[in-house]
Amino acid sequence: MLTLFDCLERAAAAIRAGGPVCAGPLVSALRFINVFVCRCHYAKEKSLVETLRGCGALQLSAIIDEHEDSVEFAAAMVRSLPGAARAGPSARRMLAENTTAYVNFMRAHIAKEEDSIFSRNEDLLTPQEDAETGMAFHRIDLRTGGRPSGALMQSL
């Protein structure tokens, strides 16, 4: 994910600097965001949060609440891409701003997950619950097609 965010940040900076809107790689990134982030990752996170809640974990609702927000940020990127690819500076600026907003939001979301929520609750799962969570993640991968392919990542 962090590699994707780095790529998106470079694309936004290039667009702001007057460089071309490379729609192909951005479309690939948005497809990845849709499949992996919006469907697979969030389903896994929801499953884990439910498991952790059952073990007495606290402060987890913010993570789930942010999923809808991140989908809106991604949707703003999708809406601004066609205009930016064929229009003037204001449409290009909007794409760059939407892309930067998405990346900043997601970096903050990941930091919140790692620093203040999951690190506080990681010892709550028993080895069996941990294994069951791994199996649930595998089922989510199969259901959502959530494993990113190497070819997709290379196209970014």
Coordinates of C-alpha atoms in Angstrom, one line a residue:
M1 CA 0.0 0.0 0.0
L2 CA 2.7 2.4 0.9
T3 CA 4.3 1.9 -2.6
L4 CA 1.0 2.7 -4.2
F5 CA 0.7 5.8 -2.1
D6 CA 4.2 6.9 -3.1
C7 CA 3.3 6.4 -6.8
L8 CA 0.1 8.4 -6.4
E9 CA 1.9 11.2 -4.7
R10 CA 4.5 11.4 -7.5
A11 CA 1.7 11.4 -10.1
A12 CA -0.1 14.2 -8.2
A13 CA 3.1 16.2 -8.0
A14 CA 3.8 15.7 -11.7
I15 CA 0.3 16.8 -12.6
R16 CA 0.6 19.9 -10.4
A17 CA 3.9 20.7 -12.2
G18 CA 2.2 20.6 -15.6
G19 CA 3.1 17.1 -16.5
P20 CA 0.8 14.8 -18.4
V21 CA -2.1 13.0 -16.8
C22 CA -1.1 9.3 -17.4
A23 CA -4.6 7.9 -17.2
G24 CA -3.6 4.2 -17.7
P25 CA -1.5 3.9 -14.5
L26 CA -4.1 6.0 -12.6
V27 CA -6.9 3.7 -13.8
S28 CA -4.9 0.7 -12.7
A29 CA -4.3 2.3 -9.3
L30 CA -8.0 3.0 -8.9
R31 CA -8.9 -0.6 -9.9
F32 CA -6.5 -1.8 -7.2
I33 CA -8.0 0.6 -4.7
N34 CA -11.5 -0.7 -5.6
V35 CA -10.7 -4.4 -5.4
F36 CA -8.0 -4.7 -2.8
V37 CA -8.6 -1.7 -0.5
C38 CA -12.4 -1.1 -0.7
R39 CA -13.5 -4.7 -0.9
C40 CA -10.8 -7.1 0.4
H41 CA -8.9 -5.1 2.9
Y42 CA -11.9 -3.5 4.5
A43 CA -13.7 -6.9 4.7
K44 CA -10.6 -8.3 6.5
E45 CA -10.5 -5.3 8.8
K46 CA -14.2 -5.6 9.7
S47 CA -13.7 -9.3 10.4
L48 CA -10.7 -8.6 12.6
V49 CA -12.4 -5.7 14.4
E50 CA -15.4 -8.0 15.2
T51 CA -13.1 -10.7 16.5
L52 CA -11.2 -8.1 18.6
R53 CA -14.4 -6.6 20.0
G54 CA -15.4 -10.1 21.1
C55 CA -12.1 -10.3 23.0
G56 CA -12.8 -7.0 24.8
A57 CA -10.8 -4.6 22.6
L58 CA -11.7 -0.9 22.7
Q59 CA -11.5 2.1 20.3
L60 CA -12.3 0.1 17.1
S61 CA -15.3 1.9 15.7
A62 CA -13.2 4.8 14.3
I63 CA -11.4 2.4 11.9
I64 CA -14.7 1.0 10.5
D65 CA -16.2 4.5 10.3
E66 CA -13.3 5.7 8.2
H67 CA -13.9 3.1 5.5
E68 CA -16.8 5.0 4.0
D69 CA -14.8 8.2 4.1
S70 CA -11.9 6.5 2.2
V71 CA -14.3 5.2 -0.4
E72 CA -15.6 8.8 -0.9
F73 CA -12.0 10.0 -1.3
A74 CA -11.4 7.3 -4.0
A75 CA -14.7 8.1 -5.7
A76 CA -13.5 11.8 -5.9
M77 CA -10.4 10.6 -7.7
V78 CA -12.5 8.5 -10.1
R79 CA -14.8 11.5 -10.8
S80 CA -12.0 13.9 -11.5
L81 CA -9.9 11.6 -13.8
P82 CA -11.8 11.9 -17.1
G83 CA -11.9 15.7 -16.9
A84 CA -8.2 16.0 -16.0
A85 CA -7.2 13.7 -18.8
R86 CA -8.8 16.0 -21.5
A87 CA -9.4 19.4 -19.8
G88 CA -7.6 22.4 -18.6
P89 CA -5.6 23.3 -15.5
S90 CA -8.5 23.5 -13.0
A91 CA -9.5 19.9 -13.8
R92 CA -5.9 18.7 -13.5
R93 CA -5.5 20.6 -10.2
M94 CA -8.7 18.9 -8.9
L95 CA -7.3 15.4 -9.8
A96 CA -4.0 16.2 -8.1
E97 CA -5.9 17.6 -5.0
N98 CA -8.2 14.5 -4.8
T99 CA -5.3 12.2 -5.2
T100 CA -3.3 13.9 -2.5
A101 CA -6.3 14.0 -0.2
Y102 CA -6.9 10.2 -0.6
V103 CA -3.2 9.4 0.1
N104 CA -3.1 11.7 3.1
F105 CA -6.3 10.2 4.5
M106 CA -5.1 6.6 4.0
R107 CA -1.7 7.3 5.5
A108 CA -3.4 8.7 8.6
H109 CA -5.8 5.8 8.7
I110 CA -3.0 3.2 8.5
A111 CA -1.1 5.1 11.3
K112 CA -4.2 5.1 13.4
E113 CA -4.6 1.3 12.8
E114 CA -1.0 0.5 13.6
D115 CA -0.2 3.0 16.4
S116 CA -3.3 3.4 18.4
I117 CA -5.6 0.5 17.8
F118 CA -4.2 -2.8 16.7
S119 CA -0.9 -2.5 18.6
R120 CA -2.9 -2.0 21.8
N121 CA -5.1 -5.1 21.1
E122 CA -2.7 -7.5 19.4
D123 CA -2.3 -9.7 22.5
L124 CA -6.0 -10.3 22.9
L125 CA -6.2 -13.1 20.3
T126 CA -5.4 -16.6 21.3
P127 CA -3.3 -18.7 18.9
Q128 CA -6.5 -20.4 17.8
E129 CA -8.4 -17.1 17.2
D130 CA -5.4 -15.8 15.3
A131 CA -5.4 -18.9 13.0
E132 CA -9.2 -18.6 12.6
T133 CA -8.7 -15.0 11.6
G134 CA -6.1 -16.0 9.0
M135 CA -8.6 -18.5 7.5
A136 CA -11.3 -15.9 7.5
F137 CA -8.9 -13.6 5.6
H138 CA -8.2 -16.3 3.1
R139 CA -12.0 -16.8 2.5
I140 CA -12.3 -13.0 2.0
D141 CA -9.5 -13.1 -0.6
L142 CA -11.3 -15.9 -2.5
R143 CA -14.6 -14.1 -2.4
T144 CA -13.4 -10.6 -3.3
G145 CA -10.5 -11.5 -5.7
G146 CA -8.4 -9.4 -3.2
R147 CA -4.9 -10.7 -3.8
P148 CA -3.2 -8.1 -5.9
S149 CA -1.3 -9.5 -8.9
G150 CA 2.3 -8.7 -9.5
A151 CA 1.4 -7.5 -13.0
L152 CA -1.0 -5.0 -11.6
M153 CA 1.5 -3.6 -9.1
Q154 CA 4.1 -3.3 -11.9
S155 CA 1.7 -1.3 -14.0
L156 CA 1.6 1.3 -11.3

